[in-house]
Structures are given as structure tokens and as C-alpha cells.
mmCIF file of C-alpha atoms and ligand atoms in Angstrom:
data_model
loop_
_atom_site.group_PDB
_atom_site.id
_atom_site.type_symbol
_atom_site.label_atom_id
_atom_site.label_comp_id
_atom_site.label_asym_id
_atom_site.label_seq_id
_atom_site.Cartn_x
_atom_site.Cartn_y
_atom_site.Cartn_z
ATOM 1 C CA UNK A 1 116.363 121.790 121.862
ATOM 2 C CA UNK A 2 116.772 120.094 118.819
ATOM 3 C CA UNK A 3 115.833 121.678 115.825
ATOM 4 C CA UNK A 4 114.598 118.102 114.470
ATOM 5 C CA UNK A 5 110.407 118.016 115.701
ATOM 6 C CA UNK A 6 110.122 114.160 116.544
ATOM 7 C CA UNK A 7 113.830 114.394 118.673
ATOM 8 C CA UNK A 8 111.900 117.085 120.944
ATOM 9 C CA UNK A 9 109.130 114.482 120.676
ATOM 10 C CA UNK A 10 111.191 112.071 122.068
ATOM 11 C CA UNK A 11 113.269 113.990 124.715
ATOM 12 C CA UNK A 12 109.721 115.460 125.334
ATOM 13 C CA UNK A 13 110.441 119.098 124.517
ATOM 14 C CA UNK A 14 107.206 118.910 122.372
ATOM 15 C CA UNK A 15 104.279 117.250 124.542
ATOM 16 C CA UNK A 16 102.542 114.606 122.988
ATOM 17 C CA UNK A 17 100.037 111.402 123.699
ATOM 18 C CA UNK A 18 102.177 108.571 123.964
ATOM 19 C CA UNK A 19 100.581 104.924 123.529
ATOM 20 C CA UNK A 20 103.668 103.144 123.840
ATOM 21 C CA UNK A 21 107.623 103.708 124.984
ATOM 22 C CA UNK A 22 110.567 101.684 125.575
ATOM 23 C CA UNK A 23 114.138 102.222 125.577
ATOM 24 C CA UNK A 24 114.070 102.214 121.655
ATOM 25 C CA UNK A 25 111.346 103.899 120.473
ATOM 26 C CA UNK A 26 108.311 106.053 121.061
ATOM 27 C CA UNK A 27 104.993 105.890 119.414
ATOM 28 C CA UNK A 28 102.305 108.595 119.705
ATOM 29 C CA UNK A 29 99.145 109.885 118.618
ATOM 30 C CA UNK A 30 99.201 111.525 115.151
ATOM 31 C CA UNK A 31 98.365 115.357 115.777
ATOM 32 C CA UNK A 32 96.639 115.619 112.364
ATOM 33 C CA UNK A 33 94.497 111.809 112.106
ATOM 34 C CA UNK A 34 94.181 110.388 109.057
ATOM 35 C CA UNK A 35 92.152 107.442 110.686
ATOM 36 C CA UNK A 36 90.338 106.876 113.187
ATOM 37 C CA UNK A 37 93.274 105.515 114.980
ATOM 38 C CA UNK A 38 96.798 107.242 113.822
ATOM 39 C CA UNK A 39 100.399 106.300 115.827
ATOM 40 C CA UNK A 40 103.365 106.964 115.046
ATOM 41 C CA UNK A 41 105.974 104.924 115.619
ATOM 42 C CA UNK A 42 109.267 106.936 116.258
ATOM 43 C CA UNK A 43 112.548 105.732 116.657
ATOM 44 C CA UNK A 44 114.901 107.260 119.654
ATOM 45 C CA UNK A 45 117.112 107.178 117.739
ATOM 46 C CA UNK A 46 117.770 110.505 114.831
ATOM 47 C CA UNK A 47 117.530 108.398 111.486
ATOM 48 C CA UNK A 48 116.483 110.787 108.583
ATOM 49 C CA UNK A 49 114.661 108.248 106.705
ATOM 50 C CA UNK A 50 114.565 104.800 105.283
ATOM 51 C CA UNK A 51 117.354 105.819 102.760
ATOM 52 C CA UNK A 52 119.617 106.516 106.183
ATOM 53 C CA UNK A 53 119.782 103.340 107.516
ATOM 54 C CA UNK A 54 122.003 100.532 107.423
ATOM 55 C CA UNK A 55 122.641 96.645 108.706
ATOM 56 C CA UNK A 56 123.041 98.247 111.930
ATOM 57 C CA UNK A 57 119.544 99.175 112.051
ATOM 58 C CA UNK A 58 118.051 95.968 111.123
ATOM 59 C CA UNK A 59 117.564 94.794 115.094
ATOM 60 C CA UNK A 60 115.466 98.552 115.678
ATOM 61 C CA UNK A 61 113.289 98.320 111.968
ATOM 62 C CA UNK A 62 112.286 94.669 112.893
ATOM 63 C CA UNK A 63 111.016 95.806 116.479
ATOM 64 C CA UNK A 64 109.147 98.675 115.612
ATOM 65 C CA UNK A 65 107.357 96.535 113.603
ATOM 66 C CA UNK A 66 106.960 93.924 116.350
ATOM 67 C CA UNK A 67 105.786 96.924 118.416
ATOM 68 C CA UNK A 68 103.297 97.927 115.875
ATOM 69 C CA UNK A 69 101.356 94.802 115.849
ATOM 70 C CA UNK A 70 101.451 94.869 119.789
ATOM 71 C CA UNK A 71 99.870 98.510 119.188
ATOM 72 C CA UNK A 72 97.427 97.204 116.810
ATOM 73 C CA UNK A 73 96.270 94.426 119.370
ATOM 74 C CA UNK A 74 95.669 97.248 122.156
ATOM 75 C CA UNK A 75 94.031 99.881 119.961
ATOM 76 C CA UNK A 76 91.897 96.779 118.963
ATOM 77 C CA UNK A 77 92.042 97.322 115.194
ATOM 78 C CA UNK A 78 94.267 93.907 114.539
ATOM 79 C CA UNK A 79 91.266 91.728 114.216
ATOM 80 C CA UNK A 80 89.508 93.938 111.311
ATOM 81 C CA UNK A 81 92.700 94.685 109.611
ATOM 82 C CA UNK A 82 95.274 97.599 109.514
ATOM 83 C CA UNK A 83 97.812 99.525 107.787
ATOM 84 C CA UNK A 84 101.625 100.173 108.475
ATOM 85 C CA UNK A 85 102.713 102.836 106.334
ATOM 86 C CA UNK A 86 106.814 104.735 105.980
ATOM 87 C CA UNK A 87 106.773 107.709 104.022
ATOM 88 C CA UNK A 88 110.263 108.069 102.426
ATOM 89 C CA UNK A 89 111.171 111.089 100.432
ATOM 90 C CA UNK A 90 109.453 114.148 98.479
ATOM 91 C CA UNK A 91 107.775 111.954 96.051
ATOM 92 C CA UNK A 92 107.137 109.014 99.231
ATOM 93 C CA UNK A 93 105.252 111.988 101.138
ATOM 94 C CA UNK A 94 107.665 112.339 103.836
ATOM 95 C CA UNK A 95 107.066 115.746 105.725
ATOM 96 C CA UNK A 96 109.287 115.489 108.922
ATOM 97 C CA UNK A 97 112.300 114.005 108.345
ATOM 98 C CA UNK A 98 113.045 111.771 111.169
ATOM 99 C CA UNK A 99 112.065 108.075 109.833
ATOM 100 C CA UNK A 100 108.436 107.302 111.505
ATOM 101 C CA UNK A 101 105.945 104.267 110.727
ATOM 102 C CA UNK A 102 102.788 105.389 110.561
ATOM 103 C CA UNK A 103 99.860 102.559 112.054
ATOM 104 C CA UNK A 104 96.462 103.643 110.876
ATOM 105 C CA UNK A 105 93.235 101.607 111.459
ATOM 106 C CA UNK A 106 89.302 101.920 112.171
ATOM 107 C CA UNK A 107 88.317 101.949 108.487
ATOM 108 C CA UNK A 108 88.816 100.679 105.145
ATOM 109 C CA UNK A 109 92.082 101.386 103.633
ATOM 110 C CA UNK A 110 91.368 102.394 99.717
ATOM 111 C CA UNK A 111 94.170 101.160 97.365
ATOM 112 C CA UNK A 112 96.253 102.368 95.645
ATOM 113 C CA UNK A 113 97.039 104.761 98.010
ATOM 114 C CA UNK A 114 97.273 108.359 96.733
HETATM 115 P P1 LIG B 1 105.141 112.207 107.171
HETATM 116 O O1 LIG B 1 104.271 113.148 106.446
HETATM 117 O O2 LIG B 1 106.367 112.986 107.402
HETATM 118 O O3 LIG B 1 104.611 111.055 107.023
HETATM 119 O O4 LIG B 1 104.056 111.775 108.549
HETATM 120 C C1 LIG B 1 104.711 113.381 109.391
HETATM 121 C C2 LIG B 1 103.322 112.907 110.485
HETATM 122 O O5 LIG B 1 103.995 113.727 111.540
HETATM 123 C C3 LIG B 1 101.757 113.718 110.096
HETATM 124 O O6 LIG B 1 101.109 112.520 109.981
HETATM 125 C C4 LIG B 1 101.687 114.610 110.919
HETATM 126 O O7 LIG B 1 100.115 114.756 110.974
HETATM 127 C C5 LIG B 1 102.700 114.734 112.419
HETATM 128 N N1 LIG B 1 102.555 115.499 112.894
HETATM 129 C C6 LIG B 1 103.329 117.084 112.023
HETATM 130 N N2 LIG B 1 103.739 117.507 113.703
HETATM 131 C C7 LIG B 1 103.048 116.940 114.338
HETATM 132 C C8 LIG B 1 103.114 116.940 116.050
HETATM 133 O O8 LIG B 1 103.792 118.113 116.594
HETATM 134 N N3 LIG B 1 102.525 116.130 116.697
HETATM 135 C C9 LIG B 1 102.253 114.972 116.465
HETATM 136 N N4 LIG B 1 101.866 114.348 117.051
HETATM 137 N N5 LIG B 1 102.305 114.604 114.943
HETATM 138 C C10 LIG B 1 102.928 115.495 114.410
HETATM 139 ZN ZN1 LIG B 2 115.136 113.762 114.704
#
């Protein structure tokens, strides 16, 4: 088993509530939701953070955003609006060092974020 939590979620060694999956990414419900809809989009490839991406990942990163928009529609938060977030590094609040986007919706979001 990998020592990376999200790699283990991708391989299903750690269970999760999967809302979407394709060849390159998985989307799951966050275990500790910060909003009525809180979904994590996780690439199957291990990339520690946005700092560790290269031009080779451009298609994957674009695909993640397209799928986020698609899931927002499926979760009925697209019309009212939602937030797509990447926390990068210590000051960005990243706690799991495997790149992921948070899709948050179902309530009004504050700005600036904390
Ligand atoms: P970060 O703080 O790295 O941006 O986000 C990590 C997210 O992963 C947090 O929102 C946290 O609640 C979520 N999380 C941590 N462990 C698990 C887990 O085992 N399963 C699921 N589904 N989410 C997790
Ligand atoms: Zn990983």
C-alpha cells in the first residue's frame, strides 16, 4: 500500500464515496465537508501539489476543471454558483500532499477566504 492517502483512495485500498471516475481522475465526497456539497477531484497520477506540475500535465489540469464544471451541474450547484479551490503548500492550507481541487457549493461563499 502506498503511504499517500489519496493514492490509496485512487486504488480503492482506502474506501471513499466516489461521485465520478474516469481514466485520469477520481472525484469523491470530502470526509469532513465544509459545505453542503464538498467534492474532491483527485488525479490518479501522484502529483504532490500544483508546484510539482509541468507542461505535461496541462491536459490533465484542464480536464480536471472541465469535469468539475460537469459535476457541479450534476450536483445542482451550477446555476446558483460554486467555488473550485486548490490549496497549495503550507500557507495555502494544503494538508494532503497529493494534488486535488475542492468543489464547494450549496451555500454562499465568503471572500476573501480565511
Ligand atoms: P487540503 O487541506 O489538503 O486542501 O484538503 C484535504 C481534504 O481531504 C480535506 O478537506 C479533508 O477533509 C479531506 N480528507 C482527508 N482525509 C480524507 C479521507 O480519508 N477521505 C476523504 N474522502 N477525504 C479526506
Ligand atoms: Zn498520491
